[in-house]
Tab-separated table of C-alpha atoms in Angstrom:
chain	number	residue	atom	x	y	z
A	96	MET	CA	-4.134	4.884	-14.607
A	97	SER	CA	-0.740	3.375	-13.838
A	98	ARG	CA	-0.587	-0.031	-12.197
A	99	VAL	CA	1.772	-2.309	-10.335
A	100	SER	CA	3.143	-4.933	-12.695
A	101	ALA	CA	1.791	-8.489	-12.589
A	102	THR	CA	-1.086	-7.669	-10.251
A	103	SER	CA	-4.849	-7.505	-10.418
A	104	LYS	CA	-7.505	-6.114	-8.152
A	105	SER	CA	-8.518	-8.538	-5.411
A	106	SER	CA	-12.043	-9.839	-5.729
A	107	TRP	CA	-12.193	-10.638	-2.042
A	108	VAL	CA	-11.622	-7.116	-0.734
A	109	LEU	CA	-14.672	-6.354	1.384
A	110	ALA	CA	-16.502	-3.120	0.849
A	111	SER	CA	-16.314	-0.574	3.660
A	112	LEU	CA	-19.355	-0.561	5.889
A	113	VAL	CA	-21.123	2.223	7.745
A	114	ALA	CA	-19.196	2.801	10.970
A	115	CYS	CA	-21.604	2.018	13.767
A	116	ALA	CA	-21.723	-0.140	16.851
A	117	CYS	CA	-24.040	-3.111	16.987
A	118	ALA	CA	-26.739	-2.664	19.682
A	119	GLY	CA	-24.611	-0.073	21.442
A	120	ALA	CA	-21.447	-2.190	21.406
A	121	ILE	CA	-18.053	-0.486	21.046
A	122	PHE	CA	-15.607	-2.254	18.769
A	123	ALA	CA	-12.317	-2.591	20.598
A	124	GLY	CA	-9.017	-1.246	19.328
A	125	CYS	CA	-5.855	-3.371	19.570
A	126	SER	CA	-2.401	-2.796	21.020
A	127	LYS	CA	-0.157	-0.266	19.368
A	128	GLY	CA	2.215	-1.404	16.674
A	129	SER	CA	5.961	-0.789	16.714
A	130	ASP	CA	8.553	0.103	14.119
A	131	ASP	CA	11.215	-1.896	15.983
A	132	ALA	CA	12.490	-5.038	14.270
A	133	SER	CA	11.937	-7.033	17.451
A	134	SER	CA	8.168	-6.633	17.212
A	135	ALA	CA	7.691	-6.431	13.442
A	136	PRO	CA	5.794	-9.154	11.570
A	137	SER	CA	7.891	-12.068	10.373
A	138	LEU	CA	9.092	-11.954	6.787
A	139	SER	CA	10.315	-15.546	6.734
A	140	THR	CA	7.797	-16.588	4.084
A	141	ILE	CA	8.494	-13.679	1.762
A	142	GLY	CA	9.511	-15.992	-1.090
A	143	SER	CA	6.070	-17.557	-1.300
A	144	GLY	CA	4.337	-14.215	-1.384
A	145	ALA	CA	3.091	-13.998	2.197
A	146	ILE	CA	4.576	-11.437	4.554
A	147	SER	CA	3.736	-13.267	7.760
A	148	ALA	CA	1.746	-16.248	8.878
A	149	THR	CA	-0.807	-13.917	10.464
A	150	SER	CA	-1.385	-11.644	7.473
A	151	THR	CA	-5.101	-10.949	7.433
A	152	ARG	CA	-7.723	-8.436	6.418
A	153	ASP	CA	-10.679	-7.513	8.559
A	154	ALA	CA	-13.558	-9.888	7.864
A	155	LEU	CA	-16.029	-7.006	8.232
A	156	GLY	CA	-14.226	-4.654	5.863
A	157	TYR	CA	-13.006	-1.120	6.538
A	158	THR	CA	-14.295	2.402	6.999
A	159	TRP	CA	-12.365	5.585	6.153
A	160	THR	CA	-12.614	8.629	8.357
A	161	THR	CA	-13.240	11.948	6.709
A	162	GLN	CA	-10.082	13.798	5.704
A	163	PHE	CA	-8.768	16.169	8.346
A	164	GLY	CA	-7.072	19.344	7.154
A	165	LEU	CA	-3.603	19.992	8.590
A	166	ASN	CA	-2.992	23.176	6.597
A	167	THR	CA	-4.537	25.067	3.685
A	168	ILE	CA	-1.405	25.450	1.548
A	169	SER	CA	-1.971	24.054	-1.942
A	170	ASN	CA	-0.131	20.735	-2.331
A	171	GLY	CA	0.722	20.697	1.372
A	172	THR	CA	2.041	17.377	2.657
A	173	ALA	CA	1.892	15.246	5.802
A	174	ASN	CA	5.535	14.181	5.675
A	175	ALA	CA	6.195	11.900	8.624
A	176	MET	CA	4.452	10.316	11.611
A	177	ALA	CA	5.516	8.828	14.937
A	178	THR	CA	3.582	7.669	17.994
A	179	VAL	CA	4.510	9.463	21.209
A	180	GLY	CA	2.439	8.331	24.158
A	181	SER	CA	-1.219	8.398	23.153
A	182	VAL	CA	-0.857	10.738	20.171
A	183	THR	CA	0.582	10.569	16.669
A	184	VAL	CA	2.949	13.435	15.876
A	185	ILE	CA	2.843	14.531	12.227
A	186	GLY	CA	5.371	16.702	10.408
A	187	ILE	CA	3.672	19.022	7.914
A	188	GLY	CA	4.992	20.751	4.802
A	189	PRO	CA	5.818	22.901	2.990
A	190	ALA	CA	5.712	25.330	5.932
A	191	GLY	CA	7.368	24.333	9.206
A	192	GLU	CA	4.476	22.860	11.182
A	193	SER	CA	3.519	19.811	13.221
A	194	ALA	CA	0.321	18.450	14.722
A	195	ASP	CA	-0.508	15.903	17.423
A	196	VAL	CA	-3.555	13.870	16.431
A	197	VAL	CA	-5.772	11.156	17.881
A	198	VAL	CA	-8.292	9.022	15.999
A	199	ALA	CA	-11.138	10.011	18.295
A	200	THR	CA	-14.073	8.318	16.564
A	201	VAL	CA	-14.651	6.425	13.380
A	202	SER	CA	-15.620	9.591	11.534
A	203	THR	CA	-13.285	12.170	13.048
A	204	ILE	CA	-9.654	12.863	13.860
A	205	THR	CA	-8.905	15.190	16.759
A	206	VAL	CA	-5.903	17.513	16.913
A	207	THR	CA	-4.637	17.867	20.482
A	208	ASP	CA	-1.744	20.216	19.694
A	209	ARG	CA	-0.483	22.247	16.738
A	210	THR	CA	3.002	23.808	16.489
A	211	THR	CA	4.583	26.183	13.967
A	212	GLY	CA	8.016	26.589	15.524
A	213	PHE	CA	10.193	25.240	12.697
A	214	LEU	CA	12.298	27.381	10.382
A	215	PHE	CA	11.930	24.744	7.642
A	216	GLU	CA	9.564	21.842	7.036
A	217	PRO	CA	9.980	18.684	9.159
A	218	GLY	CA	10.572	15.744	6.819
A	219	SER	CA	11.261	13.012	9.381
A	220	ILE	CA	10.234	12.310	12.987
A	221	THR	CA	11.418	9.693	15.475
A	222	ALA	CA	10.075	8.953	18.953
A	223	VAL	CA	12.341	8.376	21.955
A	224	GLY	CA	10.352	7.643	25.108
A	225	SER	CA	7.979	10.523	25.747
A	226	SER	CA	9.903	12.860	23.432
A	227	ALA	CA	10.121	13.273	19.678
A	228	TYR	CA	12.930	14.466	17.407
A	229	ALA	CA	12.333	16.003	13.985
A	230	GLY	CA	14.687	16.550	11.070
A	231	THR	CA	13.965	19.471	8.762
A	232	ARG	CA	14.728	20.072	5.102
A	233	GLY	CA	14.798	22.814	2.514
A	234	ASP	CA	16.500	23.986	-0.655
A	235	THR	CA	19.272	25.988	0.988
A	236	PRO	CA	22.369	25.054	3.019
A	237	GLY	CA	21.540	25.115	6.714
A	238	ALA	CA	17.918	24.059	6.303
A	239	GLY	CA	18.699	20.645	7.798
A	240	ASP	CA	18.265	21.150	11.554
A	241	ILE	CA	17.246	18.793	14.367
A	242	TYR	CA	14.490	19.704	16.813
A	243	LEU	CA	13.432	18.164	20.138
A	244	LYS	CA	9.789	18.225	21.214
A	245	SER	CA	9.234	18.448	24.936
A	246	GLN	CA	5.604	18.760	25.957
A	247	THR	CA	4.192	21.129	23.300
A	248	ILE	CA	7.377	23.011	22.340
A	249	TRP	CA	9.883	22.202	19.581
A	250	ASN	CA	13.399	23.426	20.387
A	251	ARG	CA	16.239	23.378	17.875
A	252	VAL	CA	19.042	21.217	19.287
A	253	VAL	CA	21.260	20.959	16.178
A	254	ASP	CA	21.835	23.947	13.889
A	255	GLY	CA	22.892	22.124	10.734
A	256	ASP	CA	24.823	23.290	7.673
A	257	ARG	CA	23.338	20.905	5.078
A	258	PRO	CA	20.042	21.320	3.173
A	259	SER	CA	18.380	18.341	4.867
A	260	VAL	CA	18.659	15.925	7.760
A	261	VAL	CA	16.899	12.590	8.367
A	262	VAL	CA	16.435	11.516	11.993
A	263	ALA	CA	16.131	7.984	13.384
A	264	SER	CA	16.607	6.364	16.778
A	265	GLN	CA	18.174	3.146	18.047
A	266	ASP	CA	17.781	1.909	21.625
A	267	GLY	CA	17.398	5.466	22.930
A	268	ALA	CA	20.251	6.972	20.902
A	269	VAL	CA	19.372	9.469	18.168
A	270	TYR	CA	20.943	9.814	14.723
A	271	GLY	CA	20.692	12.687	12.272
A	272	PHE	CA	21.928	12.009	8.730
A	273	ALA	CA	22.560	15.273	6.877
A	274	GLY	CA	23.296	15.949	3.232
A	275	GLY	CA	22.325	17.699	0.035
A	276	ILE	CA	23.139	18.100	-3.635
A	277	GLY	CA	26.832	18.885	-4.010
A	278	THR	CA	27.700	18.178	-0.363
A	279	LYS	CA	29.199	15.284	1.583
A	280	PRO	CA	27.033	13.448	4.126
A	281	ALA	CA	27.406	14.259	7.827
A	282	THR	CA	26.256	12.239	10.829
A	283	HIS	CA	24.959	13.795	14.056
A	284	TYR	CA	24.695	11.494	17.079
A	285	LEU	CA	23.203	11.829	20.548
A	286	ALA	CA	24.214	8.919	22.788
A	287	VAL	CA	21.923	7.627	25.509
A	288	GLY	CA	22.282	9.866	28.553
A	289	ALA	CA	24.463	12.400	26.725
A	290	THR	CA	23.749	16.112	26.936
A	291	GLY	CA	25.576	17.109	23.761
A	292	TRP	CA	25.598	15.937	20.154
A	293	ASP	CA	28.617	14.439	18.394
A	294	ARG	CA	29.291	14.895	14.690
A	295	ARG	CA	31.396	13.062	12.137
A	296	ASP	CA	31.794	13.715	8.408
A	297	ASP	CA	33.897	10.621	7.600
A	298	LEU	CA	31.535	7.699	8.254
A	299	PHE	CA	30.199	7.155	4.724
A	300	PRO	CA	32.505	5.499	2.149
A	301	SER	CA	30.933	7.452	-0.724
A	302	ASP	CA	28.891	10.577	-1.268
A	303	THR	CA	25.139	10.346	-0.813
A	304	VAL	CA	22.136	12.462	0.123
A	305	PRO	CA	20.433	10.607	3.015
A	306	THR	CA	16.688	10.315	2.423
A	307	ALA	CA	15.512	7.563	4.816
A	308	ALA	CA	16.840	5.724	7.884
A	309	VAL	CA	15.719	2.895	10.150
A	310	THR	CA	17.228	0.672	12.819
A	311	HIS	CA	17.475	-2.963	11.718
A	312	PHE	CA	19.250	-5.823	13.512
A	313	ASN	CA	21.241	-3.555	15.840
A	314	GLN	CA	22.512	-1.334	13.040
A	315	MET	CA	21.342	1.819	11.347
A	316	TRP	CA	20.362	1.431	7.701
A	317	ILE	CA	20.444	4.603	5.631
A	318	GLY	CA	18.957	5.026	2.182
A	319	GLY	CA	19.884	7.873	-0.086
A	320	GLY	CA	20.313	9.324	-3.527
A	321	PRO	CA	23.109	10.860	-5.587
A	322	THR	CA	24.739	14.177	-4.693
A	323	THR	CA	24.319	15.170	-8.345
A	324	ASN	CA	21.024	15.777	-10.128
A	325	GLU	CA	21.081	12.353	-11.797
A	326	GLY	CA	22.154	8.914	-10.610
A	327	GLN	CA	21.351	5.780	-8.639
A	328	ALA	CA	19.900	5.150	-5.192
A	329	THR	CA	22.257	4.108	-2.395
A	330	LEU	CA	21.995	2.041	0.798
A	331	TYR	CA	24.350	1.791	3.795
A	332	ARG	CA	24.457	0.051	7.180
A	333	GLY	CA	26.542	0.444	10.328
A	334	THR	CA	26.865	2.459	13.531
A	335	PHE	CA	28.363	5.735	14.666
A	336	THR	CA	31.382	3.939	16.160
A	337	THR	CA	32.077	1.530	13.272
A	338	GLY	CA	31.090	3.706	10.318
A	339	PHE	CA	28.824	2.708	7.444
A	340	GLN	CA	29.411	0.253	4.631
A	341	GLN	CA	27.564	0.360	1.338
A	342	VAL	CA	24.984	-2.340	0.595
A	343	PRO	CA	24.543	-3.141	-3.116
A	344	LEU	CA	21.189	-2.248	-4.644
A	345	PRO	CA	19.944	-3.457	-8.029
A	346	LEU	CA	20.725	-0.941	-10.754
A	347	ILE	CA	17.642	0.768	-12.110
A	348	ASN	CA	17.681	1.872	-15.725
A	349	GLY	CA	15.708	5.050	-15.249
A	350	GLY	CA	16.766	6.542	-18.545
A	351	VAL	CA	18.607	9.721	-19.397
A	352	GLY	CA	17.852	12.613	-17.058
A	353	SER	CA	16.458	10.471	-14.228
A	354	ARG	CA	17.230	10.353	-10.540
A	355	GLN	CA	16.711	7.410	-8.178
A	356	GLU	CA	16.654	7.580	-4.399
A	357	VAL	CA	15.447	5.484	-1.492
A	358	ALA	CA	12.042	6.837	-0.531
A	359	ALA	CA	11.360	4.621	2.496
A	360	LEU	CA	12.795	1.814	4.625
A	361	VAL	CA	10.912	-0.597	6.903
A	362	SER	CA	12.476	-3.160	9.225
A	363	GLY	CA	10.974	-6.643	9.416
A	364	ALA	CA	11.915	-9.576	11.621
A	365	SER	CA	13.915	-11.298	8.866
A	366	GLY	CA	14.587	-8.613	6.307
A	367	LEU	CA	14.462	-5.000	5.182
A	368	ILE	CA	11.846	-3.526	2.844
A	369	VAL	CA	13.222	-0.830	0.532
A	370	ALA	CA	11.178	1.534	-1.656
A	371	ILE	CA	13.040	3.279	-4.475
A	372	LYS	CA	11.516	6.125	-6.441
A	373	ASN	CA	12.592	7.160	-9.937
A	374	THR	CA	11.945	10.767	-10.925
A	375	ASP	CA	12.716	13.128	-13.751
A	376	ALA	CA	15.794	15.059	-12.649
A	377	SER	CA	14.526	18.342	-14.083
A	378	SER	CA	10.847	18.368	-13.158
A	379	GLY	CA	10.821	16.015	-10.184
A	380	LEU	CA	7.838	14.158	-11.667
A	381	ALA	CA	7.580	10.460	-10.887
A	382	LEU	CA	8.656	8.073	-13.639
A	383	GLY	CA	8.299	4.844	-11.671
A	384	GLY	CA	9.787	2.912	-8.813
A	385	SER	CA	10.424	-0.432	-7.165
A	386	ILE	CA	9.950	-2.206	-3.840
A	387	TYR	CA	12.583	-4.729	-2.723
A	388	PHE	CA	13.054	-7.202	0.096
A	389	ILE	CA	16.634	-7.535	1.366
A	390	GLY	CA	17.182	-10.578	3.575
A	391	PHE	CA	20.058	-12.828	4.533
A	392	GLY	CA	21.948	-13.220	1.269
A	393	GLU	CA	18.829	-12.476	-0.757
A	394	THR	CA	17.481	-9.464	-2.617
A	395	LYS	CA	14.006	-9.965	-4.038
A	396	LEU	CA	12.000	-7.617	-6.262
A	397	LEU	CA	8.489	-7.364	-4.833
A	398	ALA	CA	6.921	-4.812	-7.172
A	399	THR	CA	7.662	-2.485	-10.062
A	400	LEU	CA	5.580	0.663	-10.475
A	401	ASN	CA	5.136	2.562	-13.728
A	402	GLN	CA	4.391	6.281	-14.009
A	403	GLU	CA	4.112	6.523	-10.245
A	404	ALA	CA	6.619	6.073	-7.423
A	405	PRO	CA	6.405	4.583	-3.928
A	406	LEU	CA	6.766	7.385	-1.377
A	407	CYS	CA	6.241	5.579	1.933
A	408	LEU	CA	5.978	2.114	3.484
A	409	VAL	CA	4.597	0.531	6.626
A	410	LEU	CA	4.108	-2.976	8.003
A	411	HIS	CA	0.463	-3.333	9.023
A	412	GLU	CA	-1.865	-6.316	9.462
A	413	GLY	CA	1.057	-8.635	8.806
A	414	THR	CA	1.877	-7.285	5.354
A	415	ILE	CA	3.433	-4.382	3.452
A	416	PHE	CA	1.494	-1.224	2.655
A	417	ALA	CA	2.881	1.360	0.224
A	418	GLY	CA	1.707	4.883	-0.564
A	419	THR	CA	2.326	6.215	-4.059
A	420	SER	CA	2.824	9.539	-5.796
A	421	SER	CA	-0.435	9.055	-7.694
A	422	GLY	CA	-2.461	8.878	-4.478
A	423	ARG	CA	-2.905	5.129	-4.134
A	424	VAL	CA	-2.487	2.889	-1.100
A	425	LEU	CA	-1.302	-0.604	-2.033
A	426	TYR	CA	-1.057	-3.725	0.118
A	427	ARG	CA	0.625	-7.059	-0.630
A	428	ASP	CA	-1.750	-10.013	-0.593
A	429	PRO	CA	-0.872	-13.581	0.516
A	430	ILE	CA	0.118	-14.660	-3.009
A	431	GLY	CA	2.471	-11.737	-3.561
A	432	ASN	CA	0.403	-9.255	-5.602
A	433	PHE	CA	0.114	-5.614	-4.630
A	434	ILE	CA	-3.584	-4.691	-4.507
A	435	GLU	CA	-5.079	-1.206	-4.527
A	436	GLU	CA	-6.875	-0.331	-1.293
A	437	PRO	CA	-10.425	0.769	-2.187
A	438	LYS	CA	-12.128	4.058	-1.344
A	439	VAL	CA	-9.023	6.047	-0.403
A	440	PRO	CA	-10.068	9.716	-0.050
A	441	THR	CA	-9.160	11.819	-3.095
A	442	ASN	CA	-5.597	13.135	-3.023
A	443	GLN	CA	-2.542	13.968	-5.151
A	444	GLY	CA	-0.110	11.696	-3.310
A	445	ILE	CA	0.234	9.468	-0.249
A	446	THR	CA	3.147	11.008	1.624
A	447	SER	CA	3.185	8.990	4.864
A	448	LEU	CA	1.702	5.846	6.410
A	449	HIS	CA	1.575	4.940	10.093
A	450	SER	CA	0.248	1.866	11.911
A	451	VAL	CA	-1.497	3.327	14.950
A	452	SER	CA	-2.780	-0.079	16.105
A	453	ALA	CA	-3.747	-3.411	14.607
A	454	GLY	CA	-7.032	-1.952	13.375
A	455	VAL	CA	-6.054	1.638	12.523
A	456	LEU	CA	-3.905	2.796	9.596
A	457	LEU	CA	-3.198	6.534	9.466
A	458	VAL	CA	-2.609	7.944	5.965
A	459	GLY	CA	-0.929	11.282	5.240
A	460	GLN	CA	-2.009	12.936	2.002
A	461	GLN	CA	-1.025	15.753	-0.332
A	462	THR	CA	-4.010	17.581	-1.789
A	463	VAL	CA	-4.672	20.728	-3.801
A	464	ASN	CA	-6.320	22.161	-0.695
A	465	GLY	CA	-3.452	21.408	1.676
A	466	ALA	CA	-2.020	18.612	3.799
A	467	ARG	CA	-4.620	16.073	4.901
A	468	VAL	CA	-4.746	12.962	7.068
A	469	ALA	CA	-7.327	10.174	7.114
A	470	ALA	CA	-7.599	6.864	8.961
A	471	ARG	CA	-8.655	3.478	7.602
A	472	ILE	CA	-10.250	1.524	10.448
A	473	GLY	CA	-11.203	-2.148	10.486
A	474	ASN	CA	-14.885	-2.584	11.236
A	475	SER	CA	-14.066	-5.215	13.864
A	476	ASN	CA	-11.977	-2.642	15.722
A	477	GLN	CA	-13.975	0.563	15.457
A	478	PRO	CA	-13.125	3.063	18.226
A	479	THR	CA	-16.696	4.371	18.193
A	480	GLY	CA	-16.847	5.575	21.766
A	481	GLY	CA	-13.764	7.753	21.979
A	482	GLY	CA	-12.053	5.335	24.336
A	483	GLY	CA	-14.728	4.996	27.000
A	484	GLY	CA	-17.255	2.341	27.925
A	485	SER	CA	-17.308	-1.405	27.447
A	486	THR	CA	-15.743	-3.154	24.490
A	487	THR	CA	-17.385	-5.893	22.426
A	488	SER	CA	-17.298	-6.956	18.816
A	489	TYR	CA	-19.786	-8.229	16.279
A	490	ILE	CA	-17.953	-11.517	15.691
A	491	THR	CA	-17.406	-12.520	19.316
A	492	THR	CA	-20.453	-11.018	21.049
A	493	VAL	CA	-23.298	-9.981	18.743
A	494	LYS	CA	-23.167	-12.808	16.205
A	495	PRO	CA	-23.677	-15.575	18.831
A	496	LEU	CA	-26.763	-13.734	20.128
A	497	LEU	CA	-28.215	-13.523	16.629
A	498	GLN	CA	-27.449	-17.214	16.093
A	499	ALA	CA	-29.293	-18.188	19.258
A	500	SER	CA	-32.329	-15.900	18.954
A	501	CYS	CA	-32.808	-14.405	15.503
A	502	VAL	CA	-31.405	-16.291	12.520
A	503	SER	CA	-33.921	-19.144	12.431
A	504	CYS	CA	-36.731	-16.727	11.512
A	505	HIS	CA	-34.930	-13.770	9.975
A	506	SER	CA	-33.042	-15.918	7.449
A	507	THR	CA	-36.212	-17.586	6.136
A	508	MET	CA	-39.037	-15.072	6.565
A	509	THR	CA	-39.651	-11.852	4.641
A	510	THR	CA	-39.165	-9.112	7.218
A	511	GLY	CA	-37.509	-5.730	7.443
A	512	TYR	CA	-34.481	-7.415	8.983
A	513	SER	CA	-32.991	-10.204	6.869
A	514	LEU	CA	-30.033	-12.357	7.859
A	515	THR	CA	-28.168	-14.919	5.780
A	516	VAL	CA	-28.692	-18.640	6.373
A	517	ASN	CA	-26.573	-19.760	9.332
A	518	LEU	CA	-25.132	-16.210	9.424
A	519	ALA	CA	-22.734	-17.289	6.703
A	520	ASP	CA	-22.009	-13.777	5.360
A	521	ASN	CA	-20.520	-11.641	8.137
A	522	THR	CA	-20.466	-8.503	5.994
A	523	ALA	CA	-24.125	-8.737	4.958
A	524	ASP	CA	-25.331	-9.682	8.430
A	525	TYR	CA	-23.297	-6.923	10.073
A	526	ALA	CA	-24.723	-4.329	7.682
A	527	ALA	CA	-28.289	-5.599	8.195
A	528	THR	CA	-27.883	-5.486	11.979
A	529	VAL	CA	-26.351	-1.995	11.960
A	530	ALA	CA	-29.423	-0.800	10.035
A	531	GLN	CA	-31.544	-1.856	13.026
A	532	VAL	CA	-29.427	0.080	15.539
A	533	THR	CA	-29.576	3.680	16.751
A	534	THR	CA	-26.066	4.303	18.055
A	535	GLN	CA	-26.791	7.628	19.753
A	536	THR	CA	-29.577	6.082	21.887
A	537	PRO	CA	-29.185	2.285	21.729
A	538	THR	CA	-32.320	1.657	23.803
A	539	ALA	CA	-34.366	3.252	21.002
A	540	SER	CA	-32.984	0.805	18.439
A	541	GLN	CA	-35.557	-1.238	16.557
A	542	LEU	CA	-33.469	-4.333	17.260
A	543	LEU	CA	-33.596	-3.908	21.029
A	544	ARG	CA	-37.167	-2.674	21.184
A	545	LYS	CA	-38.455	-5.778	19.399
A	546	ALA	CA	-36.141	-8.276	21.080
A	547	SER	CA	-37.016	-6.915	24.538
A	548	GLY	CA	-40.781	-6.821	23.943
A	549	GLY	CA	-40.960	-3.034	23.864
A	550	VAL	CA	-42.939	-3.267	20.615
A	551	SER	CA	-44.885	-6.097	19.029
A	552	HIS	CA	-42.613	-8.894	17.818
A	553	SER	CA	-43.805	-12.290	16.582
A	554	GLY	CA	-40.629	-13.846	17.962
A	555	GLY	CA	-41.441	-12.764	21.506
A	556	ALA	CA	-38.921	-11.120	23.843
A	557	PRO	CA	-35.726	-13.212	23.857
A	558	TRP	CA	-33.676	-10.302	25.234
A	559	PRO	CA	-35.682	-8.701	28.095
A	560	GLN	CA	-34.387	-5.491	29.609
A	561	GLY	CA	-31.704	-6.220	32.188
A	562	SER	CA	-30.645	-9.487	30.568
A	563	THR	CA	-27.047	-10.112	29.501
A	564	GLN	CA	-28.193	-10.272	25.879
A	565	TYR	CA	-29.868	-6.842	26.116
A	566	ASP	CA	-26.885	-5.240	27.829
A	567	ALA	CA	-24.367	-6.654	25.338
């Protein structure tokens, strides 16, 4: 299998645990993340390998939801995601579809709406308030249209004349960057409060096929590829009123018959993350790729991939995550290595990544059975109750109770419930405690029955029914 250069698998990655609540507790989710540079993790320590001072992995490990099928078309793809209100809107290919999804429980993903109103597949989505805009793409001129989603209906608002269009938003204004092989780039623009779209074909200083766009430090940054079958990736920055200037990218020697293009852009508080994929110009198969950091006067190579290409990026848990054409999810550890995320559901390519909240990473996948989506959820943040009920966590609520009432005996005696000395191993103690819990009917749990005196227990009844410990 191909690997990221100069990296090794992390020995400290915690194994995923069974997704359950401890003694009926519901693990709380965190606030929603944002793609805006103003709220992105700091990249000021990028040179030392860390992405932000708060970069961290869940101490209790992670659990993957089961894959949810978005369509049944072989090699279908989940192309793009954006949060609109309480749902995540997903653009689905190769047919023109979208779905609104919610991570309802740790084991399931719920679709709240499904739409098939596109003429071509949506390849990009951007959220503006309670609405969403989608850019479509195809192999023919005119496939690149822009759609507006209001409530559950997608309406075409720009009838384009290029094969593809990439949408992005900035402070309520919406951009659509259109292009294709053999054509010049065009820019569609909807100003805040405007009722009609403007268009200009003279904003780019050179020809490019726009493939990704993001707002970064009050400008739009647009990544692209050549307008011929072979060539180098391109990057531009600017606004609709000032035009766009080209930003130099390192030249990639992809070899004869190769094509490079920007696959994804992510804005950080002190720099831009750029993923470049290198493919065979004839077959489209991935040859490799690179991930760069572009800061103030600095361009730094973060990773080089061989025989696979980065297809998508996201900032999550204070670091960079990348999805690859070979179906891997990679994250950058505090010393600068890209590590393979374990237990990713089987797929043929990771086509989109989205940070739903601090504890939930949504992963779009291409599979032989169609487009799929799965969520990786931190075990300290499991949304096990579908959003209702009280919220506690193992670390802050359950562990102190075990320390006060259970560990002195259950770490030294041979019983059916064994804890580590001083509760030193959170993962082992969490797993052992979960095994004593019946989540569907918490009062029937062996843990509560013994601790409350419901059944014989040599340690007595430290948590009688009605006590704060019992109710936790």
